[in-house]
Tab-separated table of C-alpha atoms in Angstrom:
chain	number	residue	atom	x	y	z
A	23	MET	CA	58.865	16.755	-13.394
A	24	ALA	CA	58.378	18.898	-16.491
A	25	LYS	CA	54.938	20.367	-17.137
A	26	ALA	CA	52.984	19.050	-20.096
A	27	GLU	CA	53.067	21.396	-23.055
A	28	PHE	CA	49.896	23.443	-23.543
A	29	GLY	CA	47.612	21.851	-26.128
A	30	SER	CA	49.431	18.527	-26.143
A	31	ALA	CA	47.694	15.187	-25.624
A	32	LYS	CA	49.230	14.925	-22.153
A	33	TYR	CA	47.937	18.379	-21.256
A	34	LEU	CA	44.393	17.536	-22.417
A	35	SER	CA	44.508	14.231	-20.530
A	36	ASN	CA	45.505	16.019	-17.323
A	37	GLN	CA	42.714	18.545	-17.810
A	38	MET	CA	40.130	15.803	-18.256
A	39	LYS	CA	41.346	14.006	-15.139
A	40	ALA	CA	41.217	17.233	-13.157
A	41	ARG	CA	37.654	17.909	-14.279
A	42	GLY	CA	36.596	14.440	-13.220
A	43	LEU	CA	38.068	14.856	-9.742
A	44	GLN	CA	36.747	18.355	-9.105
A	45	LYS	CA	33.536	18.938	-7.216
A	46	LEU	CA	30.534	20.241	-9.083
A	47	ARG	CA	29.701	22.734	-6.350
A	48	PHE	CA	32.807	24.646	-7.420
A	49	TYR	CA	31.400	25.066	-10.937
A	50	CYS	CA	30.215	28.503	-12.016
A	51	GLN	CA	27.214	28.097	-14.297
A	52	VAL	CA	27.165	31.747	-15.348
A	53	CYS	CA	30.784	31.724	-16.510
A	54	GLU	CA	30.713	27.984	-17.335
A	55	LYS	CA	33.978	27.604	-15.422
A	56	GLN	CA	35.029	24.666	-13.221
A	57	CYS	CA	37.173	25.664	-10.234
A	58	ARG	CA	39.638	23.248	-8.722
A	59	ASP	CA	38.663	23.737	-5.061
A	60	GLU	CA	36.864	26.060	-2.663
A	61	ASN	CA	39.649	28.639	-2.638
A	62	GLY	CA	39.675	28.740	-6.414
A	63	PHE	CA	35.896	29.153	-6.506
A	64	LYS	CA	36.037	32.064	-4.015
A	65	SER	CA	38.727	33.744	-6.088
A	66	HIS	CA	36.658	33.288	-9.227
A	67	ILE	CA	33.462	34.825	-7.854
A	68	ARG	CA	35.470	37.901	-6.813
A	69	SER	CA	37.088	38.267	-10.214
A	70	PRO	CA	36.106	41.220	-12.474
A	71	SER	CA	34.963	38.945	-15.290
A	72	HIS	CA	32.553	37.062	-13.032
A	73	LEU	CA	31.212	40.233	-11.410
A	74	ARG	CA	30.650	41.768	-14.844
A	75	LYS	CA	28.620	38.775	-16.007
A	76	ILE	CA	26.645	38.721	-12.787
A	77	SER	CA	25.781	42.394	-13.224
A	78	GLN	CA	24.540	41.654	-16.726
A	79	LEU	CA	22.497	38.686	-15.540
A	80	SER	CA	18.806	39.566	-15.480
A	81	GLU	CA	15.939	38.119	-13.449
A	82	ALA	CA	14.689	36.487	-16.627
A	83	SER	CA	17.984	34.610	-17.016
A	84	ILE	CA	17.824	33.308	-13.437
A	85	ASP	CA	14.238	32.186	-13.977
A	86	GLU	CA	15.309	30.445	-17.179
A	87	TYR	CA	18.058	28.570	-15.349
A	88	THR	CA	15.605	27.655	-12.595
A	89	ARG	CA	13.003	26.306	-15.036
A	90	GLY	CA	15.636	24.339	-16.930
A	91	PHE	CA	17.090	22.828	-13.754
A	92	GLU	CA	13.647	21.857	-12.476
A	93	SER	CA	12.555	20.413	-15.810
A	94	ASP	CA	15.690	18.268	-16.197
A	95	PHE	CA	15.453	17.101	-12.572
A	96	LEU	CA	11.817	15.979	-12.888
A	97	LYS	CA	12.364	14.402	-16.307
A	98	LEU	CA	15.176	12.181	-15.051
A	99	LEU	CA	13.219	11.311	-11.899
A	100	LYS	CA	10.221	10.204	-13.973
A	101	ILE	CA	12.269	8.205	-16.474
A	102	SER	CA	14.602	6.480	-14.037
A	103	HIS	CA	12.353	5.837	-11.026
A	104	GLY	CA	8.756	6.612	-11.964
A	105	GLU	CA	6.634	6.973	-8.836
A	106	LYS	CA	8.971	4.867	-6.693
A	107	LYS	CA	10.542	6.372	-3.594
A	108	ILE	CA	14.271	7.217	-3.551
A	109	ARG	CA	16.609	9.148	-1.270
A	110	ALA	CA	16.865	12.781	-2.345
A	111	ASN	CA	20.659	12.849	-1.971
A	112	LYS	CA	21.089	9.611	-3.893
A	113	PHE	CA	19.008	10.812	-6.812
A	114	TYR	CA	20.745	14.191	-6.904
A	115	SER	CA	24.074	12.352	-7.193
A	116	GLN	CA	22.669	10.518	-10.214
A	117	PHE	CA	21.371	13.765	-11.697
A	118	ILE	CA	24.676	15.654	-11.529
A	119	GLN	CA	26.571	12.847	-13.247
A	120	ASP	CA	25.678	14.598	-16.474
A	121	LYS	CA	28.448	17.196	-16.829
A	122	ASN	CA	26.227	19.336	-19.035
A	123	HIS	CA	23.382	19.704	-16.572
A	124	ILE	CA	22.346	23.117	-15.265
A	125	HIS	CA	23.932	23.668	-11.875
A	126	MET	CA	21.875	24.616	-8.849
A	127	ASN	CA	24.060	27.615	-8.015
A	128	ALA	CA	22.682	29.344	-11.109
A	129	THR	CA	19.078	28.999	-9.902
A	130	ARG	CA	17.020	30.625	-7.176
A	131	PHE	CA	17.607	27.681	-4.856
A	132	THR	CA	20.486	27.731	-2.402
A	133	SER	CA	20.221	24.085	-1.283
A	134	LEU	CA	18.745	20.739	-2.286
A	135	THR	CA	16.469	20.803	0.771
A	136	LYS	CA	14.844	24.068	-0.315
A	137	PHE	CA	14.512	22.782	-3.864
A	138	VAL	CA	12.678	19.556	-2.944
A	139	GLN	CA	10.472	21.504	-0.515
A	140	HIS	CA	9.508	23.789	-3.409
A	141	LEU	CA	8.687	20.828	-5.669
A	142	SER	CA	6.591	19.246	-2.910
A	143	LYS	CA	4.565	22.448	-2.401
A	144	GLU	CA	3.966	22.615	-6.145
A	145	GLY	CA	2.608	19.044	-6.066
A	146	LYS	CA	5.252	17.786	-8.499
A	147	ILE	CA	6.853	15.306	-6.088
A	148	ARG	CA	5.991	13.605	-2.815
A	149	LEU	CA	8.329	14.374	0.057
A	150	HIS	CA	8.797	11.521	2.521
A	151	GLY	CA	10.347	11.851	5.978
A	152	SER	CA	9.224	15.446	6.509
A	153	GLU	CA	6.191	14.651	8.674
A	154	ASP	CA	5.976	16.713	11.880
A	155	VAL	CA	9.355	18.314	11.115
A	156	PRO	CA	9.626	22.121	10.730
A	157	GLU	CA	11.029	23.253	7.388
A	158	GLU	CA	14.061	24.881	9.000
A	159	ASP	CA	14.945	21.623	10.811
A	160	MET	CA	14.679	19.310	7.793
A	161	ASP	CA	17.777	17.274	7.023
A	162	VAL	CA	18.175	16.312	3.371
A	163	GLU	CA	19.921	13.118	4.489
A	164	GLN	CA	16.603	11.927	5.958
A	165	LEU	CA	14.403	12.964	3.020
A	166	SER	CA	13.099	10.745	0.232
A	167	ILE	CA	11.231	11.817	-2.884
A	168	SER	CA	8.906	10.222	-5.420
A	169	TYR	CA	7.542	11.572	-8.684
A	170	VAL	CA	3.877	12.564	-9.004
A	171	ASP	CA	2.640	11.612	-12.459
A	172	ASN	CA	-0.378	13.787	-13.266
A	173	SER	CA	-0.412	12.964	-16.963
A	174	LYS	CA	-3.754	12.132	-18.578
A	175	GLU	CA	-2.654	8.610	-19.483
A	176	ASN	CA	-1.525	7.843	-15.933
A	177	LEU	CA	-4.738	9.227	-14.414
A	178	GLN	CA	-6.822	7.091	-16.792
A	179	ARG	CA	-4.763	4.024	-15.902
A	180	LYS	CA	-5.236	4.645	-12.171
A	181	GLU	CA	-8.974	5.144	-12.655
A	182	ALA	CA	-9.241	1.865	-14.577
A	183	LEU	CA	-7.334	0.030	-11.846
A	184	HIS	CA	-9.598	1.559	-9.203
A	185	GLU	CA	-12.737	0.435	-11.058
A	186	LEU	CA	-11.280	-3.056	-11.428
A	187	GLU	CA	-10.621	-3.235	-7.680
A	188	ILE	CA	-14.194	-2.102	-6.945
A	189	ASN	CA	-15.636	-4.742	-9.304
A	190	GLU	CA	-13.510	-7.469	-7.743
A	191	THR	CA	-14.639	-6.396	-4.276
A	192	SER	CA	-18.312	-6.403	-5.350
A	193	GLU	CA	-17.970	-9.874	-6.857
A	194	GLN	CA	-16.383	-11.184	-3.659
A	195	GLU	CA	-19.203	-9.681	-1.582
A	196	ILE	CA	-21.847	-11.290	-3.820
A	197	ASN	CA	-20.157	-14.696	-3.578
A	198	ALA	CA	-19.924	-14.345	0.211
A	199	LYS	CA	-23.655	-13.503	0.464
A	200	LEU	CA	-24.636	-16.475	-1.742
A	201	LEU	CA	-22.501	-18.799	0.357
A	202	GLN	CA	-24.097	-17.469	3.559
A	203	ARG	CA	-27.579	-18.059	2.147
A	204	GLN	CA	-26.675	-21.635	1.196
A	205	ILE	CA	-25.359	-22.282	4.706
A	206	GLU	CA	-28.525	-20.857	6.295
A	207	THR	CA	-30.752	-22.963	3.987
A	208	CYS	CA	-28.845	-26.148	4.797
A	209	LEU	CA	-29.089	-25.479	8.542
A	210	LYS	CA	-32.826	-24.809	8.275
A	211	ASP	CA	-33.435	-28.047	6.333
A	212	ALA	CA	-31.398	-30.044	8.842
A	213	MET	CA	-33.384	-28.636	11.780
A	214	GLU	CA	-36.710	-29.441	10.096
A	215	GLU	CA	-35.610	-32.988	9.300
A	216	GLU	CA	-34.494	-33.547	12.903
A	217	LYS	CA	-37.810	-32.166	14.166
A	218	ASN	CA	-39.802	-34.559	11.971
A	219	HIS	CA	-38.002	-37.629	13.440
A	220	GLU	CA	-38.738	-36.725	17.091
A	221	VAL	CA	-41.634	-38.568	18.962
A	222	PRO	CA	-44.055	-36.085	20.546
A	223	ILE	CA	-44.114	-36.164	24.364
A	224	ASN	CA	-47.957	-36.177	24.557
A	225	ALA	CA	-48.138	-39.119	22.194
A	226	SER	CA	-45.665	-41.066	24.340
A	227	ASN	CA	-47.630	-40.384	27.562
A	228	SER	CA	-50.890	-41.383	25.895
A	229	TYR	CA	-49.318	-44.630	24.738
A	230	ASN	CA	-48.093	-45.437	28.260
A	231	GLU	CA	-51.520	-44.688	29.744
A	232	HIS	CA	-53.274	-46.990	27.268
A	233	LYS	CA	-50.676	-49.660	27.925
A	234	ASP	CA	-51.357	-49.529	31.662
A	235	LYS	CA	-55.116	-49.703	31.083
A	236	VAL	CA	-54.765	-52.756	28.910
A	237	LYS	CA	-52.749	-54.554	31.584
A	238	ILE	CA	-55.356	-53.830	34.250
A	239	ASP	CA	-58.225	-55.000	32.069
A	240	LEU	CA	-56.483	-58.302	31.302
A	241	LYS	CA	-55.885	-59.144	34.935
A	242	ALA	CA	-59.463	-58.320	35.833
A	243	SER	CA	-60.737	-60.457	32.971
A	244	ILE	CA	-58.669	-63.496	34.015
A	245	LYS	CA	-59.799	-63.213	37.607
A	246	SER	CA	-63.423	-62.980	36.637
A	247	GLN	CA	-63.088	-66.042	34.420
A	248	ARG	CA	-61.640	-68.115	37.291
A	249	VAL	CA	-64.446	-67.100	39.602
A	250	ALA	CA	-67.008	-68.065	36.991
A	251	LYS	CA	-65.460	-71.501	36.537
A	252	LYS	CA	-65.525	-72.202	40.244
A	253	ARG	CA	-69.180	-71.286	40.440
A	254	SER	CA	-70.098	-73.408	37.469
A	255	LYS	CA	-68.263	-76.561	38.753
A	256	PRO	CA	-70.808	-79.289	40.000
A	257	LYS	CA	-70.717	-80.454	43.636
A	258	LYS	CA	-69.977	-84.136	44.479
A	259	LYS	CA	-72.823	-86.091	46.092
A	260	SER	CA	-72.228	-87.522	49.589
A	261	LEU	CA	-72.567	-91.297	50.172
A	262	PHE	CA	-74.628	-90.681	53.286
A	263	ASN	CA	-77.373	-88.632	51.607
């Protein structure tokens, strides 16, 4: 098959397809050159043109690349996910979809793991999944990140939400105390009412004693009346007297 002529539409189409299929880790940020594969990238970094540019690259330029990479990374994280947690690898895949982004190989960081560890130490992100794991043993596949929003507006919003939660808690506590007092008052009133309807034991005994005394007095009275009647009854006269 004949090669497409240089500069033709077919040639440009093939170039665009090749760029889309090539891996971003084989991109040289300093030379702004995309290599087709690992062998091509190794050949490029040994080339005189690349070595010349590297020799001219100052510490200030590396720091500038590093700041730009970090700034773009955090900006996209804030816009797309806010303070929600996301896998570090998954988000990095989203970040590098922009072909014009600054590549990590132009910064001071040699891996994504070291980069997210740096951001976590700076307090710019939260690193999840790194608990009780030494830094050298961290696996980026197991790490998740979330943005830390320290802006004035966000801090004010969090403070307002915190105050609202405190007020709601205080109101609930007040309502609970009032309800408890009402319950205690009702129980006290019920006990007093029940106490008022009870017959005292002493009063009951006294009543029984008086009742017994009355019974005894009545019997004695009846007996005495019968005896009196018999005594007062006249005797019949005998015919022989």
